[in-house]
XYZ file of C-alpha atoms in Angstrom:
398
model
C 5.541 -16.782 0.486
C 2.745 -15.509 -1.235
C 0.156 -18.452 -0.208
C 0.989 -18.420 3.974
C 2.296 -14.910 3.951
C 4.935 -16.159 5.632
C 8.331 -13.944 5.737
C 11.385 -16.654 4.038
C 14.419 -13.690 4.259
C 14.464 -10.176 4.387
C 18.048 -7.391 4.535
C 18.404 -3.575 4.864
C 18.156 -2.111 1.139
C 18.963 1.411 1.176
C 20.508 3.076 4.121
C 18.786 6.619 3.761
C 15.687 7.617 5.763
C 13.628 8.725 2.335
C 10.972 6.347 1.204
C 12.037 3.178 -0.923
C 10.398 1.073 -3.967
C 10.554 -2.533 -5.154
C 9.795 -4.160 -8.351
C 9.975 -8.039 -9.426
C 11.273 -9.279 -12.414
C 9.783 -12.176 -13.325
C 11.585 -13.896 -16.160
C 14.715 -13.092 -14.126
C 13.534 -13.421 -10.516
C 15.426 -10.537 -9.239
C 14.310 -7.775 -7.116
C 14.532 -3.928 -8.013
C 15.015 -1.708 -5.180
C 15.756 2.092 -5.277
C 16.468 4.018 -2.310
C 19.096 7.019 -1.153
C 22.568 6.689 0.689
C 23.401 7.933 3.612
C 25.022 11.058 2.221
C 21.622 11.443 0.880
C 22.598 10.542 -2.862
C 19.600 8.354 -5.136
C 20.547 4.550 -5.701
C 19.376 1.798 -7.738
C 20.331 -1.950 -6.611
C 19.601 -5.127 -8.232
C 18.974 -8.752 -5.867
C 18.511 -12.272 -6.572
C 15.369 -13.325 -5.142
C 16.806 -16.448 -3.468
C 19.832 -14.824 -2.114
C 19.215 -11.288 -0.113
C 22.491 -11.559 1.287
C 24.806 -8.693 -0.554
C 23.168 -6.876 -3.988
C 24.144 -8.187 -7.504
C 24.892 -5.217 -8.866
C 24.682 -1.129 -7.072
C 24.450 2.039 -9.305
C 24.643 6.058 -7.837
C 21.843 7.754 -9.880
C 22.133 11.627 -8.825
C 22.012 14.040 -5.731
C 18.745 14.681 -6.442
C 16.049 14.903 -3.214
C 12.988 13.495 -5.854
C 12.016 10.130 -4.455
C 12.250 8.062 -7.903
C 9.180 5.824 -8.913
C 10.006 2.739 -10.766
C 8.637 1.357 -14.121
C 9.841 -1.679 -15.680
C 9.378 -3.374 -19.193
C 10.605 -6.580 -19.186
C 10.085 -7.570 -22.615
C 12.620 -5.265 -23.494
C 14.364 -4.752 -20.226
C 14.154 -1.361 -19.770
C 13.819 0.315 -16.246
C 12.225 3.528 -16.241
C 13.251 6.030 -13.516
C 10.970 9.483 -12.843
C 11.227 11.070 -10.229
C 8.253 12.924 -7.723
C 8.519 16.341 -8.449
C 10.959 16.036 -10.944
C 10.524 16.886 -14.707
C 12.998 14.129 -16.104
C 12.246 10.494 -16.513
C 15.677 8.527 -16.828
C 15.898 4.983 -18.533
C 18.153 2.015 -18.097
C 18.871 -1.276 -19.993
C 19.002 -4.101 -17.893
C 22.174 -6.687 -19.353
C 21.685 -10.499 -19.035
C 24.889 -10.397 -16.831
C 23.641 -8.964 -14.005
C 24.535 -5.099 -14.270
C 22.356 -2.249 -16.007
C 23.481 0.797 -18.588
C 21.904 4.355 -19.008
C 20.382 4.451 -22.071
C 18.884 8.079 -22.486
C 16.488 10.569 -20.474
C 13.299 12.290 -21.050
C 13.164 15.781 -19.519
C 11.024 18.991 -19.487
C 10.081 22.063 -16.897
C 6.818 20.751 -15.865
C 7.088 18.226 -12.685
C 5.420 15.524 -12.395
C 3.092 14.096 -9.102
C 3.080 10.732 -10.817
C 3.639 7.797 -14.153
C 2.207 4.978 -15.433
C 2.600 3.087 -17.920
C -0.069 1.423 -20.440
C 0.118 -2.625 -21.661
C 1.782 -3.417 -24.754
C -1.165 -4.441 -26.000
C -1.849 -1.054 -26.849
C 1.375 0.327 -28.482
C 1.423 1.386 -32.136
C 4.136 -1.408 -33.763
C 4.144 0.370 -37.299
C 5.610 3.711 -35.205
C 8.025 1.585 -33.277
C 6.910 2.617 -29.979
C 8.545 1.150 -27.346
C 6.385 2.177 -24.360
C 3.544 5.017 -23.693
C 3.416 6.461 -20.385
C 1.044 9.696 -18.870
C 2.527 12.057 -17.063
C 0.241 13.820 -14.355
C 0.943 16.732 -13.333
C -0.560 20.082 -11.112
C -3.261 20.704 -13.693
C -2.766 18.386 -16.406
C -2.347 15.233 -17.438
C -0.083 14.197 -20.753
C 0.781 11.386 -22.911
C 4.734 10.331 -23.720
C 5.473 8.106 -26.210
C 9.225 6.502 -26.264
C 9.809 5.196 -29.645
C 12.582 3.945 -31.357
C 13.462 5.366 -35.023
C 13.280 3.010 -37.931
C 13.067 3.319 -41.281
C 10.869 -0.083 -42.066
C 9.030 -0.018 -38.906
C 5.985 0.405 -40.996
C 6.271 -2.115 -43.325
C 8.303 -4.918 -41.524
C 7.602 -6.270 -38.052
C 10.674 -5.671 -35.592
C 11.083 -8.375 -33.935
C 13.825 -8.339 -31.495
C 11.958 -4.780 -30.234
C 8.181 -6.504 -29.532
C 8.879 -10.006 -27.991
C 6.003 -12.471 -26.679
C 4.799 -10.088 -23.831
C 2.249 -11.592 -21.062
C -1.476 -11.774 -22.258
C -4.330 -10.283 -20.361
C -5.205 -14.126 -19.326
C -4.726 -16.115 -16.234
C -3.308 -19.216 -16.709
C -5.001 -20.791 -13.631
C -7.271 -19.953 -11.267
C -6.974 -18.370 -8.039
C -7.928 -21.734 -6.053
C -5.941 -23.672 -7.772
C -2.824 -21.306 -7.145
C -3.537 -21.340 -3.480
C -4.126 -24.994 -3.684
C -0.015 -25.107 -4.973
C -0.679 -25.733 -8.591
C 1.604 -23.754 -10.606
C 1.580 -22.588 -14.452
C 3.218 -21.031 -17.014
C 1.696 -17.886 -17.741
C 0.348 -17.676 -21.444
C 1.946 -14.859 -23.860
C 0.677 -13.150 -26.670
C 2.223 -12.818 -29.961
C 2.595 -8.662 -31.038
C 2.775 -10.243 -34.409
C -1.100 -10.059 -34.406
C -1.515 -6.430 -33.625
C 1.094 -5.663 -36.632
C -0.924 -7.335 -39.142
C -4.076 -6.000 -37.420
C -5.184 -9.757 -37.704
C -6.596 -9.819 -33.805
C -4.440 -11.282 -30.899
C -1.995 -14.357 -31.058
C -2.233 -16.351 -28.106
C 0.774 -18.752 -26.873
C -0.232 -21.716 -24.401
C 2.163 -23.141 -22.257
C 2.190 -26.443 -24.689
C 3.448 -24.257 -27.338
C 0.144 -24.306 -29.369
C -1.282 -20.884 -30.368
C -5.106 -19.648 -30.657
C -6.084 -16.866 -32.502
C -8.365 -14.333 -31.136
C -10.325 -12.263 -33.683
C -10.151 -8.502 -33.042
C -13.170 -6.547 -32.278
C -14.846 -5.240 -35.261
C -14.263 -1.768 -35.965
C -17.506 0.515 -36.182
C -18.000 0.976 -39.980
C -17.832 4.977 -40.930
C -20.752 6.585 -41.781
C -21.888 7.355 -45.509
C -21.585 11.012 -46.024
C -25.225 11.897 -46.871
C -26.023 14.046 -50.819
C -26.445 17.443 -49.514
C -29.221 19.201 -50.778
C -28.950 22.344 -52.602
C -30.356 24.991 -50.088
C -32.517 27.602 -52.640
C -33.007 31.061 -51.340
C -36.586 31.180 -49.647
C -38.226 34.274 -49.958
C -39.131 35.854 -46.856
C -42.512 37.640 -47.058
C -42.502 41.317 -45.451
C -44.196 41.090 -42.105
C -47.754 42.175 -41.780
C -48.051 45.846 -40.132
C -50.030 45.656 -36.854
C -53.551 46.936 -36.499
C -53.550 48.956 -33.845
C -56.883 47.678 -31.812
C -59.085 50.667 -31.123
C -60.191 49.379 -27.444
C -63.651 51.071 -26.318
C -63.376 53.816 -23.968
C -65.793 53.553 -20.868
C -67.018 56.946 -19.967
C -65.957 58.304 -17.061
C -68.093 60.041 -14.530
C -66.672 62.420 -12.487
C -67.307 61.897 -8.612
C -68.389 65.518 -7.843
C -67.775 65.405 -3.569
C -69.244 68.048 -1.779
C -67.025 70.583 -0.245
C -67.247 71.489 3.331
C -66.958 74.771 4.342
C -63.972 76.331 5.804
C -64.360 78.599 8.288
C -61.621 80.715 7.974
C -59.626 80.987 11.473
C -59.218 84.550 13.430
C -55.898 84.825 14.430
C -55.413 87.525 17.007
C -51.950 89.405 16.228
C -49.518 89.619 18.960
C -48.503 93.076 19.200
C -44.884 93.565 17.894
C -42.345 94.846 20.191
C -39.677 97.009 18.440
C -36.493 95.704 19.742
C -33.681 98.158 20.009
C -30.348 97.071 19.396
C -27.544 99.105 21.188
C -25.169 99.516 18.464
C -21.801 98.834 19.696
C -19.251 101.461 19.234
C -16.854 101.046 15.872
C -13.681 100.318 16.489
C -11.674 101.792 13.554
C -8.385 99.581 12.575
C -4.803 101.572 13.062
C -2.807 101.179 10.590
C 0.837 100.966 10.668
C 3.222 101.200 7.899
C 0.217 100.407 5.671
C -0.515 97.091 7.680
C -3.202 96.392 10.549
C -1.856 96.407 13.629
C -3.288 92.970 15.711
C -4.689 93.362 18.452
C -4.199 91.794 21.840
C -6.528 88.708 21.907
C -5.121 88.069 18.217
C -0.943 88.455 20.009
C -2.046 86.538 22.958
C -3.406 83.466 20.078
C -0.437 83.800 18.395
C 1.812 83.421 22.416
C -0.134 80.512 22.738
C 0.481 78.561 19.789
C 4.267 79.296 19.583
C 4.509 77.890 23.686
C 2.275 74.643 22.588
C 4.853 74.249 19.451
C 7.605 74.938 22.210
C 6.524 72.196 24.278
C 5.650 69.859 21.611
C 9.816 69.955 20.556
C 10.592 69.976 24.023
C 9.217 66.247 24.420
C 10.063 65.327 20.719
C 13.625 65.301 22.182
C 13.647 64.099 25.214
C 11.463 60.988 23.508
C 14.896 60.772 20.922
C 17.236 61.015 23.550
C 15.212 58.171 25.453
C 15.546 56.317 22.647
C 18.622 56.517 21.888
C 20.047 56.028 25.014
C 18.595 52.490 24.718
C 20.214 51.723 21.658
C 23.119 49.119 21.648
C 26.802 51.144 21.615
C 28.926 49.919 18.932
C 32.454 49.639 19.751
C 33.329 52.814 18.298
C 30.384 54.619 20.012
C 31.863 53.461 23.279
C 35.546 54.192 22.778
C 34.765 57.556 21.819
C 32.828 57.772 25.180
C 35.395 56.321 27.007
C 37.709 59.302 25.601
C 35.462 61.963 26.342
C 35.253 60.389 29.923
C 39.470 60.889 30.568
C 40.212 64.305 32.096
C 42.198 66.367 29.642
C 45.761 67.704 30.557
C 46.647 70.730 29.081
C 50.359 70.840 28.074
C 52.097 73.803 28.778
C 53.575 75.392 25.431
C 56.383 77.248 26.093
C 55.708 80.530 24.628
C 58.764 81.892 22.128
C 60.008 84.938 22.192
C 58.723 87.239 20.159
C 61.537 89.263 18.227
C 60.649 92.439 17.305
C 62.082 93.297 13.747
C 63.690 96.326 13.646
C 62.688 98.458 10.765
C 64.849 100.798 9.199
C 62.966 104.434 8.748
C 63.390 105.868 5.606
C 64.719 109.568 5.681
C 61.167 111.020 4.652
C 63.048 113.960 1.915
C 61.076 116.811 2.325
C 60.426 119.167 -1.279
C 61.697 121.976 -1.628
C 58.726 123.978 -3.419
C 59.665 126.746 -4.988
C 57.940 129.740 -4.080
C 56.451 131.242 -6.893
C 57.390 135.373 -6.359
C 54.676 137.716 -5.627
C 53.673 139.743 -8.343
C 51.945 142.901 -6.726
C 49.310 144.892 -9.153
C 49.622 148.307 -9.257
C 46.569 150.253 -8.876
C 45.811 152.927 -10.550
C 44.856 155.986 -8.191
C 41.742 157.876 -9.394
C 41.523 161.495 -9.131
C 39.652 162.154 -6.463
C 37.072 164.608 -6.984
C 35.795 167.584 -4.526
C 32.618 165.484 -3.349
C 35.529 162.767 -1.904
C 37.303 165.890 -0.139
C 34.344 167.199 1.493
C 33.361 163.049 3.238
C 37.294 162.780 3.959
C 36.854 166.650 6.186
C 33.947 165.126 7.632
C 35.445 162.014 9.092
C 38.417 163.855 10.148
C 35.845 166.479 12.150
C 34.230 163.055 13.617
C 37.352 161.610 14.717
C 38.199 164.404 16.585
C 35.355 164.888 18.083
């Protein structure tokens, strides 16, 4: 009751845990409630105001997680559906029966954080537009315009599409409502707006008054321009350079002191002699310098330091891969390695030794090529060859 505050009925609308929303419609009295299932799905349902009992009519929407925001026109009995953080607003036509019809949907990329709608009082009737509605959004905030496409909609009022709709006027006032006087609630006539004759208003005893629109602000006169001559510019003046007076300056003459000039007595130098150290020539080997000790002994050093540094690179990977977790196929392999291996004997074959045949080797006869002997001619021998032959016969006897 809307003058105690006093609760007359209430019921469960929606069975999901998301938020709900709830909308009157007067000329009806029934209630608008949207809500989700429990399988989480979006759901419109429509109630009579004096029974909350069961629903007159239920209708499944979408599986959509927007929470849906309500707007309804009931001069033409269209419910409006858009949904927080949703780009699409849905619409539905409400039938005099009791159930309700999707008529179309409005949809784009950009969601939306939240819609309203603006009073019919405001619509343009030569355009056919059935409702206006701004969208905002993250950084913006837009104007749609539903309208309805007709070919006379400029020249001929449409009727059945702008009813009587409420006026901006209270039939009573608020003491009197609270009091328990009730009223019919005055309507205006879009009739008015079409003709742009002001706005039409319908009492409750049927009579009408005519409210004069607000005078339009008359447009300005566009002013004659003037024709803009060419002024001529004169050339700028040169600057006199100003000759300032120079102040003579005197010269501060300051009178210098004397120096006395300061007698140093000389240390007496001390020839240092440097013991020259002994040259060390370089051997050479194999046209290279051979290194010396402290340079071999560097070189010992830095190979045991690289040495150690590998020696605790691996035991740090072993570590750490001891603590990794074994796969299956890590551990069966393991658990092989782990079994103690039995050799099987082989029984060794027997070799056979393959007899090979010798081949006769045939040995070649060569034939011997005969001998031919050269005769030699004897020379004469002459009396000088007697006498040496006497002589050697003489010595062998001897």
């Amino acid at each position: 009751d809307t003058r105690t505050g006093a609760e007359l009925a209430k019921t469960m609308a929606h069975d999901g845990s998301k938020a709900q929303r709830c909308l009157w419609h007067k000329r009806r009295n029934v209630i608008i409630t949207s809500g989700f299932t429990n399988r989480q799905h979006r759901q419109i349902k429509l109630w009579d105001a004096t029974n909350l009992a069961t629903p007159t009519h239920i209708e499944e929407i979408d599986q959509q997680s927007a929470v849906m925001m309500p707007i309804l026109d009931e001069d033409t009995n269209l419910l409006y559906l858009a949904g927080k953080g949703d780009g699409s607003i849905m619409y539905y036509e409400l039938k005099e029966t009791g159930g309700m019809v999707r008529a179309s949907a409005y949809s784009t990329s950009i969601p939306q954080k939240g819609v309203c709608m603006m009073p019919k009082s405001s619509m343009h009737t030569r355009k056919c537009e059935l409702a206006r509605m701004y969208k905002l959004s993250a950084k913006t905030i837009s104007c749609i315009s539903m309208q309805m496409p007709r070919r006379n909609a400029e020249t001929e009022f449409q009727e059945e599409v702008y009813p009587p709709t409420y006026a901006a006027i209270p039939a009573i006032k608020g003491a009197e409502f609270f009091a328990g006087a009730n009223a019919t609630p005055i309507m205006q006539d879009m009739r008015g707006i079409f003709d742009d004759k002001g706005d039409v208003i319908i009492k409750a005893d049927g009579t009408t008054q005519h409210v004069a629109p607000t005078p339009k602000p008359a447009p300005k006169a566009e002013e004659p321009k003037a024709e803009v001559k060419p002024v001529e510019v004169a050339k700028p003046v040169e600057k006199v350079a100003e000759v300032k007076a120079e102040e003579p300056k005197v010269a501060e003459v300051k009178a210098e002191e004397p120096k006395v000039a300061e007698v140093k007595a000389e240390e007496p130098k001390v020839a240092e002699v440097k013991a020259e150290e002994p040259k060390v020539e370089d051997k050479k080997w194999d046209g290279q310098s051979v290194p010396t000790t402290e340079q071999l002994a560097e070189q010992k050093a830095a190979i045991d330091a690289l040495k150690a540094q590998i020696e605790s690179a691996t035991t740090i990977y072993d570590a750490m891969v001891a603590k990794l977790p074994k796969t299956e196929e890590v551990k069966a392999e393991e658990a092989k390695a782990e079994e103690p291996k039995v050799e099987e004997a082989k029984a060794e074959e027997p070799k056979v030794e393959e007899a090979k045949a010798e081949e006769p080797k045939v040995e070649e006869a060569k034939a011997e090529e005969p001998k031919v002997e050269e005769a030699k001619a004897e020379e004469p021998k002459t009396e000088e060859s007697k006498t040496e032959e006497v002589k050697a016969v003489e010595v062998k006897s001897e």
